[in-house]
PDB file of C-alpha atoms in Angstrom:
ATOM      1  CA  MET O   1       0.027   0.176   0.112  1.00 73.00           C
ATOM      2  CA  SER O   2       1.318   3.182  -0.701  1.00 81.00           C
ATOM      3  CA  TRP O   3       1.762   6.325   1.245  1.00 83.00           C
ATOM      4  CA  VAL O   4      -0.768   8.137  -0.352  1.00 82.00           C
ATOM      5  CA  GLN O   5      -3.607   5.647   0.030  1.00 84.00           C
ATOM      6  CA  PHE O   6      -2.481   4.717   3.831  1.00 80.00           C
ATOM      7  CA  MET O   7      -3.349   8.474   4.383  1.00 85.00           C
ATOM      8  CA  CYS O   8      -6.951   8.276   2.302  1.00 81.00           C
ATOM      9  CA  TYR O   9      -7.747   5.289   4.471  1.00 82.00           C
ATOM     10  CA  SER O  10      -6.270   6.498   7.835  1.00 81.00           C
ATOM     11  CA  GLU O  11      -8.780   9.742   6.802  1.00 79.00           C
ATOM     12  CA  LEU O  12     -11.713   7.790   6.476  1.00 80.00           C
ATOM     13  CA  ALA O  13     -10.642   5.276   9.470  1.00 79.00           C
ATOM     14  CA  PHE O  14     -10.502   8.262  11.804  1.00 82.00           C
ATOM     15  CA  MET O  15     -12.905  10.805  10.401  1.00 84.00           C
ATOM     16  CA  PRO O  16     -15.576   9.810  13.218  1.00 83.00           C
ATOM     17  CA  LEU O  17     -12.956  10.097  15.998  1.00 84.00           C
ATOM     18  CA  LEU O  18     -11.282  13.366  14.829  1.00 85.00           C
ATOM     19  CA  ASN O  19     -14.868  14.940  13.854  1.00 86.00           C
ATOM     20  CA  CYS O  20     -15.976  13.758  17.313  1.00 88.00           C
ATOM     21  CA  LEU O  21     -13.597  15.401  19.735  1.00 89.00           C
ATOM     22  CA  SER O  22     -12.733  18.459  17.297  1.00 90.00           C
ATOM     23  CA  LEU O  23     -16.939  19.484  17.325  1.00 91.00           C
ATOM     24  CA  TRP O  24     -17.222  18.556  21.407  1.00 92.00           C
ATOM     25  CA  GLY O  25     -14.241  20.500  22.069  1.00 92.00           C
ATOM     26  CA  PHE O  26     -15.336  23.820  19.751  1.00 91.00           C
ATOM     27  CA  ALA O  27     -18.902  23.062  21.705  1.00 92.00           C
ATOM     28  CA  PHE O  28     -17.838  23.158  25.395  1.00 95.00           C
ATOM     29  CA  ILE O  29     -14.005  24.679  25.993  1.00 94.00           C
ATOM     30  CA  PRO O  30     -14.716  28.299  24.510  1.00 94.00           C
ATOM     31  CA  GLN O  31     -18.239  28.398  26.462  1.00 95.00           C
ATOM     32  CA  LEU O  32     -16.602  27.182  29.578  1.00 95.00           C
ATOM     33  CA  CYS O  33     -13.295  29.772  29.194  1.00 94.00           C
ATOM     34  CA  LEU O  34     -16.554  32.151  28.157  1.00 94.00           C
ATOM     35  CA  PHE O  35     -18.302  31.580  31.240  1.00 94.00           C
ATOM     36  CA  ASN O  36     -15.290  32.439  33.349  1.00 93.00           C
ATOM     37  CA  ASP O  37     -14.167  35.188  31.417  1.00 90.00           C
ATOM     38  CA  ILE O  38     -10.823  33.434  30.138  1.00 92.00           C
ATOM     39  CA  PRO O  39     -10.507  35.128  26.738  1.00 92.00           C
ATOM     40  CA  LEU O  40      -9.299  32.438  24.578  1.00 92.00           C
ATOM     41  CA  TYR O  41      -9.096  34.270  20.936  1.00 91.00           C
ATOM     42  CA  PRO O  42      -6.844  37.641  20.146  1.00 90.00           C
ATOM     43  CA  LYS O  43      -8.922  40.824  20.553  1.00 90.00           C
ATOM     44  CA  VAL O  44     -11.072  41.800  17.580  1.00 88.00           C
ATOM     45  CA  SER O  45      -8.755  44.653  17.063  1.00 87.00           C
ATOM     46  CA  ASP O  46      -5.935  42.435  16.890  1.00 89.00           C
ATOM     47  CA  SER O  47      -4.314  41.537  13.348  1.00 89.00           C
ATOM     48  CA  SER O  48      -3.799  38.104  14.361  1.00 90.00           C
ATOM     49  CA  PHE O  49      -7.820  37.744  14.927  1.00 91.00           C
ATOM     50  CA  ASN O  50      -7.728  37.682  11.112  1.00 92.00           C
ATOM     51  CA  ILE O  51      -6.700  34.229  10.957  1.00 92.00           C
ATOM     52  CA  PHE O  52      -9.308  32.736  12.694  1.00 91.00           C
ATOM     53  CA  LEU O  53     -11.988  34.587  11.073  1.00 91.00           C
ATOM     54  CA  ILE O  54     -10.673  33.831   7.608  1.00 93.00           C
ATOM     55  CA  ILE O  55     -10.263  29.766   8.233  1.00 92.00           C
ATOM     56  CA  PHE O  56     -13.870  29.912  10.096  1.00 91.00           C
ATOM     57  CA  VAL O  57     -14.830  31.754   6.937  1.00 92.00           C
ATOM     58  CA  SER O  58     -13.193  29.681   4.047  1.00 94.00           C
ATOM     59  CA  ALA O  59     -14.303  26.507   5.952  1.00 89.00           C
ATOM     60  CA  ILE O  60     -18.125  27.478   5.825  1.00 90.00           C
ATOM     61  CA  LEU O  61     -17.774  29.048   2.100  1.00 91.00           C
ATOM     62  CA  LYS O  62     -15.939  26.307   0.933  1.00 91.00           C
ATOM     63  CA  SER O  63     -19.233  23.300   2.052  1.00 89.00           C
ATOM     64  CA  LEU O  64     -21.744  26.278   0.272  1.00 90.00           C
ATOM     65  CA  TYR O  65     -19.559  26.179  -2.888  1.00 91.00           C
ATOM     66  CA  GLU O  66     -19.398  22.240  -2.997  1.00 90.00           C
ATOM     67  CA  VAL O  67     -23.740  21.883  -2.216  1.00 88.00           C
ATOM     68  CA  VAL O  68     -24.222  24.521  -4.664  1.00 88.00           C
ATOM     69  CA  THR O  69     -21.898  23.575  -7.473  1.00 90.00           C
ATOM     70  CA  THR O  70     -23.860  20.172  -7.111  1.00 88.00           C
ATOM     71  CA  GLY O  71     -26.985  21.533  -8.228  1.00 85.00           C
ATOM     72  CA  GLY O  72     -28.371  22.091  -4.329  1.00 83.00           C
ATOM     73  CA  GLN O  73     -29.499  24.815  -2.732  1.00 86.00           C
ATOM     74  CA  VAL O  74     -28.621  26.968   0.346  1.00 85.00           C
ATOM     75  CA  ARG O  75     -31.403  25.566   2.749  1.00 84.00           C
ATOM     76  CA  THR O  76     -29.447  22.010   1.655  1.00 84.00           C
ATOM     77  CA  TRP O  77     -26.295  23.258   2.558  1.00 87.00           C
ATOM     78  CA  ARG O  78     -27.758  25.141   5.727  1.00 86.00           C
ATOM     79  CA  ASN O  79     -29.188  21.460   6.411  1.00 85.00           C
ATOM     80  CA  GLU O  80     -26.346  19.436   5.845  1.00 86.00           C
ATOM     81  CA  TRP O  81     -24.183  21.545   7.617  1.00 86.00           C
ATOM     82  CA  ARG O  82     -26.474  21.375  11.037  1.00 87.00           C
ATOM     83  CA  ILE O  83     -26.709  17.746  10.302  1.00 87.00           C
ATOM     84  CA  TRP O  84     -22.773  17.110  10.467  1.00 87.00           C
ATOM     85  CA  MET O  85     -23.115  19.261  13.808  1.00 89.00           C
ATOM     86  CA  MET O  86     -25.467  16.944  15.174  1.00 89.00           C
ATOM     87  CA  ARG O  87     -23.658  13.775  13.554  1.00 88.00           C
ATOM     88  CA  SER O  88     -20.662  14.772  15.396  1.00 89.00           C
ATOM     89  CA  ILE O  89     -21.667  15.015  18.669  1.00 90.00           C
ATOM     90  CA  THR O  90     -23.871  11.942  18.679  1.00 88.00           C
ATOM     91  CA  SER O  91     -23.321   9.097  16.205  1.00 86.00           C
ATOM     92  CA  TYR O  92     -19.354   9.887  15.752  1.00 87.00           C
ATOM     93  CA  PHE O  93     -19.189   9.715  19.662  1.00 87.00           C
ATOM     94  CA  TYR O  94     -21.089   6.937  20.145  1.00 85.00           C
ATOM     95  CA  GLY O  95     -19.429   4.979  17.599  1.00 82.00           C
ATOM     96  CA  SER O  96     -16.101   5.972  18.266  1.00 83.00           C
ATOM     97  CA  TRP O  97     -16.558   4.662  22.081  1.00 83.00           C
ATOM     98  CA  ASP O  98     -17.906   1.585  20.590  1.00 82.00           C
ATOM     99  CA  VAL O  99     -14.538   1.303  18.677  1.00 78.00           C
ATOM    100  CA  VAL O 100     -12.536   2.035  21.617  1.00 79.00           C
ATOM    101  CA  LEU O 101     -14.269  -0.410  24.176  1.00 80.00           C
ATOM    102  CA  ASN O 102     -14.593  -3.207  21.467  1.00 80.00           C
ATOM    103  CA  LYS O 103     -10.520  -2.814  20.932  1.00 76.00           C
ATOM    104  CA  LEU O 104      -9.659  -2.750  24.578  1.00 79.00           C
ATOM    105  CA  GLY O 105     -12.022  -6.074  25.170  1.00 77.00           C
ATOM    106  CA  LYS O 106     -14.179  -4.125  26.644  1.00 74.00           C
ATOM    107  CA  LYS O 107     -17.388  -4.873  24.700  1.00 70.00           C
ATOM    108  CA  GLU O 108     -17.977  -6.515  21.588  1.00 69.00           C
ATOM    109  CA  ALA O 109     -19.039  -4.411  18.461  1.00 62.00           C
ATOM    110  CA  SER O 110     -23.271  -3.716  18.262  1.00 64.00           C
ATOM    111  CA  PHE O 111     -25.370  -2.644  16.364  1.00 61.00           C
ATOM    112  CA  LEU O 112     -29.287  -2.110  16.744  1.00 62.00           C
ATOM    113  CA  PRO O 113     -31.253  -1.746  13.501  1.00 63.00           C
ATOM    114  CA  THR O 114     -33.830   1.061  13.496  1.00 63.00           C
ATOM    115  CA  ASN O 115     -37.351   1.467  12.591  1.00 63.00           C
ATOM    116  CA  LYS O 116     -37.625   1.431   8.790  1.00 61.00           C
ATOM    117  CA  VAL O 117     -41.363   1.857   8.488  1.00 60.00           C
ATOM    118  CA  ILE O 118     -42.858   4.618   7.080  1.00 64.00           C
ATOM    119  CA  ASP O 119     -45.056   6.834   9.340  1.00 70.00           C
ATOM    120  CA  ASP O 120     -47.385   9.034   7.520  1.00 69.00           C
ATOM    121  CA  GLU O 121     -46.734  11.997  10.235  1.00 71.00           C
ATOM    122  CA  GLN O 122     -42.865  11.335   9.636  1.00 72.00           C
ATOM    123  CA  VAL O 123     -43.240  11.906   6.226  1.00 69.00           C
ATOM    124  CA  LYS O 124     -45.096  14.845   6.435  1.00 76.00           C
ATOM    125  CA  LEU O 125     -42.696  16.700   9.071  1.00 74.00           C
ATOM    126  CA  TYR O 126     -40.128  15.496   6.476  1.00 69.00           C
ATOM    127  CA  GLU O 127     -42.161  17.386   3.567  1.00 69.00           C
ATOM    128  CA  MET O 128     -42.436  20.163   6.259  1.00 74.00           C
ATOM    129  CA  GLY O 129     -38.679  20.795   6.860  1.00 73.00           C
ATOM    130  CA  ILE O 130     -39.562  19.843  10.547  1.00 78.00           C
ATOM    131  CA  PHE O 131     -37.303  17.704  12.993  1.00 82.00           C
ATOM    132  CA  ASP O 132     -38.360  14.566  14.308  1.00 84.00           C
ATOM    133  CA  PHE O 133     -36.707  14.158  17.885  1.00 87.00           C
ATOM    134  CA  ARG O 134     -38.596  11.033  18.921  1.00 84.00           C
ATOM    135  CA  THR O 135     -35.323   8.717  19.284  1.00 84.00           C
ATOM    136  CA  ALA O 136     -33.590   7.746  22.152  1.00 86.00           C
ATOM    137  CA  THR O 137     -32.678   9.862  25.131  1.00 89.00           C
ATOM    138  CA  THR O 138     -29.180   9.255  24.430  1.00 89.00           C
ATOM    139  CA  PHE O 139     -28.616  10.746  21.019  1.00 90.00           C
ATOM    140  CA  LEU O 140     -30.998  13.879  22.495  1.00 92.00           C
ATOM    141  CA  ALA O 141     -29.364  14.390  25.612  1.00 93.00           C
ATOM    142  CA  PRO O 142     -25.663  15.471  24.079  1.00 93.00           C
ATOM    143  CA  LEU O 143     -27.425  17.477  21.908  1.00 93.00           C
ATOM    144  CA  VAL O 144     -29.579  19.727  24.219  1.00 95.00           C
ATOM    145  CA  THR O 145     -26.867  19.980  26.917  1.00 96.00           C
ATOM    146  CA  VAL O 146     -24.259  21.486  24.208  1.00 95.00           C
ATOM    147  CA  ILE O 147     -27.255  23.821  23.426  1.00 96.00           C
ATOM    148  CA  LEU O 148     -27.973  24.824  26.919  1.00 96.00           C
ATOM    149  CA  VAL O 149     -24.422  25.239  28.118  1.00 96.00           C
ATOM    150  CA  ASN O 150     -23.617  27.550  24.867  1.00 96.00           C
ATOM    151  CA  ILE O 151     -26.809  29.491  26.087  1.00 96.00           C
ATOM    152  CA  ALA O 152     -25.953  29.859  29.797  1.00 96.00           C
ATOM    153  CA  ALA O 153     -22.329  30.970  28.442  1.00 95.00           C
ATOM    154  CA  PHE O 154     -23.685  33.650  25.896  1.00 96.00           C
ATOM    155  CA  VAL O 155     -26.339  35.063  27.962  1.00 94.00           C
ATOM    156  CA  ARG O 156     -23.953  35.473  30.574  1.00 93.00           C
ATOM    157  CA  ALA O 157     -21.492  37.064  28.445  1.00 92.00           C
ATOM    158  CA  LEU O 158     -24.000  39.644  27.231  1.00 90.00           C
ATOM    159  CA  VAL O 159     -25.201  40.587  30.875  1.00 89.00           C
ATOM    160  CA  VAL O 160     -21.883  41.144  32.038  1.00 86.00           C
ATOM    161  CA  ASN O 161     -21.264  43.208  28.773  1.00 81.00           C
ATOM    162  CA  VAL O 162     -24.382  45.028  29.505  1.00 78.00           C
ATOM    163  CA  VAL O 163     -24.280  45.597  33.613  1.00 76.00           C
ATOM    164  CA  ASP O 164     -20.791  46.313  33.594  1.00 73.00           C
ATOM    165  CA  ASN O 165     -20.419  48.848  30.437  1.00 66.00           C
ATOM    166  CA  ASP O 166     -17.993  46.729  28.533  1.00 59.00           C
ATOM    167  CA  ARG O 167     -15.268  46.996  31.387  1.00 66.00           C
ATOM    168  CA  GLU O 168     -11.942  46.553  29.984  1.00 69.00           C
ATOM    169  CA  GLY O 169     -12.789  46.000  26.723  1.00 78.00           C
ATOM    170  CA  TYR O 170     -14.621  42.921  27.660  1.00 81.00           C
ATOM    171  CA  TRP O 171     -16.886  42.712  24.236  1.00 85.00           C
ATOM    172  CA  GLU O 172     -13.338  43.040  22.211  1.00 87.00           C
ATOM    173  CA  LYS O 173     -11.555  40.282  24.097  1.00 89.00           C
ATOM    174  CA  MET O 174     -14.487  38.050  24.348  1.00 90.00           C
ATOM    175  CA  PHE O 175     -16.443  38.819  20.896  1.00 91.00           C
ATOM    176  CA  GLY O 176     -14.547  35.357  19.138  1.00 92.00           C
ATOM    177  CA  GLN O 177     -16.121  33.106  21.638  1.00 94.00           C
ATOM    178  CA  MET O 178     -19.470  35.091  22.067  1.00 94.00           C
ATOM    179  CA  PHE O 179     -19.925  34.835  18.321  1.00 94.00           C
ATOM    180  CA  LEU O 180     -19.215  31.111  18.275  1.00 94.00           C
ATOM    181  CA  SER O 181     -21.449  30.408  20.878  1.00 95.00           C
ATOM    182  CA  PHE O 182     -24.262  32.426  19.291  1.00 95.00           C
ATOM    183  CA  TYR O 183     -23.308  30.858  15.569  1.00 93.00           C
ATOM    184  CA  ILE O 184     -23.774  27.179  17.459  1.00 94.00           C
ATOM    185  CA  LEU O 185     -27.046  28.444  18.835  1.00 94.00           C
ATOM    186  CA  VAL O 186     -28.301  30.026  15.495  1.00 93.00           C
ATOM    187  CA  SER O 187     -26.987  26.848  13.588  1.00 90.00           C
ATOM    188  CA  ASN O 188     -29.218  24.623  15.505  1.00 90.00           C
ATOM    189  CA  TYR O 189     -32.224  26.489  16.354  1.00 91.00           C
ATOM    190  CA  THR O 190     -34.103  23.768  15.654  1.00 90.00           C
ATOM    191  CA  VAL O 191     -32.991  21.823  18.979  1.00 91.00           C
ATOM    192  CA  ILE O 192     -34.071  25.064  20.518  1.00 92.00           C
ATOM    193  CA  GLU O 193     -37.434  25.160  18.713  1.00 91.00           C
ATOM    194  CA  GLY O 194     -37.905  21.558  19.900  1.00 90.00           C
ATOM    195  CA  MET O 195     -37.278  21.938  23.666  1.00 91.00           C
ATOM    196  CA  ILE O 196     -39.792  25.595  24.020  1.00 89.00           C
ATOM    197  CA  ILE O 197     -41.664  26.240  21.438  1.00 88.00           C
ATOM    198  CA  ARG O 198     -42.841  22.703  19.773  1.00 86.00           C
ATOM    199  CA  ARG O 199     -45.656  20.730  21.574  1.00 84.00           C
ATOM    200  CA  ASP O 200     -46.286  18.101  19.062  1.00 83.00           C
ATOM    201  CA  LYS O 201     -45.266  14.272  19.394  1.00 84.00           C
ATOM    202  CA  ALA O 202     -41.944  14.593  17.812  1.00 84.00           C
ATOM    203  CA  SER O 203     -40.902  17.521  20.069  1.00 89.00           C
ATOM    204  CA  ILE O 204     -38.346  17.203  22.291  1.00 92.00           C
ATOM    205  CA  PRO O 205     -39.677  15.570  25.867  1.00 92.00           C
ATOM    206  CA  LEU O 206     -39.943  17.814  28.837  1.00 92.00           C
ATOM    207  CA  TYR O 207     -37.525  15.007  30.986  1.00 93.00           C
ATOM    208  CA  VAL O 208     -34.849  14.920  28.305  1.00 94.00           C
ATOM    209  CA  THR O 209     -34.849  18.676  28.704  1.00 94.00           C
ATOM    210  CA  LEU O 210     -34.684  18.673  32.580  1.00 95.00           C
ATOM    211  CA  LEU O 211     -32.061  15.665  31.904  1.00 95.00           C
ATOM    212  CA  SER O 212     -29.738  17.507  30.067  1.00 95.00           C
ATOM    213  CA  GLY O 213     -30.345  20.432  32.296  1.00 95.00           C
ATOM    214  CA  VAL O 214     -28.710  18.643  35.129  1.00 96.00           C
ATOM    215  CA  PHE O 215     -25.553  17.993  32.736  1.00 96.00           C
ATOM    216  CA  SER O 216     -25.209  21.485  31.816  1.00 96.00           C
ATOM    217  CA  VAL O 217     -24.992  22.899  35.180  1.00 96.00           C
ATOM    218  CA  PHE O 218     -22.525  19.803  36.314  1.00 96.00           C
ATOM    219  CA  ILE O 219     -20.550  20.833  33.059  1.00 95.00           C
ATOM    220  CA  LEU O 220     -20.197  24.349  34.036  1.00 95.00           C
ATOM    221  CA  LEU O 221     -19.587  24.019  38.182  1.00 96.00           C
ATOM    222  CA  ILE O 222     -16.674  21.156  37.012  1.00 95.00           C
ATOM    223  CA  GLY O 223     -15.474  24.078  34.177  1.00 93.00           C
ATOM    224  CA  SER O 224     -15.413  26.445  36.713  1.00 92.00           C
ATOM    225  CA  ALA O 225     -13.922  24.666  39.594  1.00 93.00           C
ATOM    226  CA  ILE O 226     -10.858  23.743  36.763  1.00 92.00           C
ATOM    227  CA  LEU O 227     -10.674  27.192  35.373  1.00 89.00           C
ATOM    228  CA  SER O 228     -11.014  29.101  38.516  1.00 79.00           C
TER     229      SER O 228
END
């Protein structure tokens, strides 16, 4: 096997794990630092901030270009981007964890088939572009926990910025982390909608939101204890 082939196969083999680790990191680390007033990125006025901005914008434009040039629409790109984030937090995480346990001899690889029966209500929701959250709690809880942690960090940053009247250039120092939290919340507004607005059978159950709330408080407390 050539070196190029090895690199290609390695990318396919480790892609779920790398996506999982990177997305979990971006979903929690900057937010925990934001919650504790710890800047991670350069100030907006700093020229080095442009490096992060270019990387962020180029990644979005690249994926948008790929979708549009293959006949897709902006709505298609938006949904694919959102699904990629959800998949990295849930499916890739559990799949990678399953493989790690299997390689350590702690657990055999498992595969549980999902229900393939066509449901008229599910078809209707799909045609309307509405997410169906009728799935296992193990898949919903991570998504809701990420959203709640981001809401807590973003809201606290806004309150601190307004109450303290932009103390010591707080807005300029924390803009990168605040924007990241805001972007995550906007990109995954369907999860927020499923928690707060919707009351149909396919919405997120209240007990999942409460359970995720406990997880998010625990994460914020642990993060604050470590970073303080």
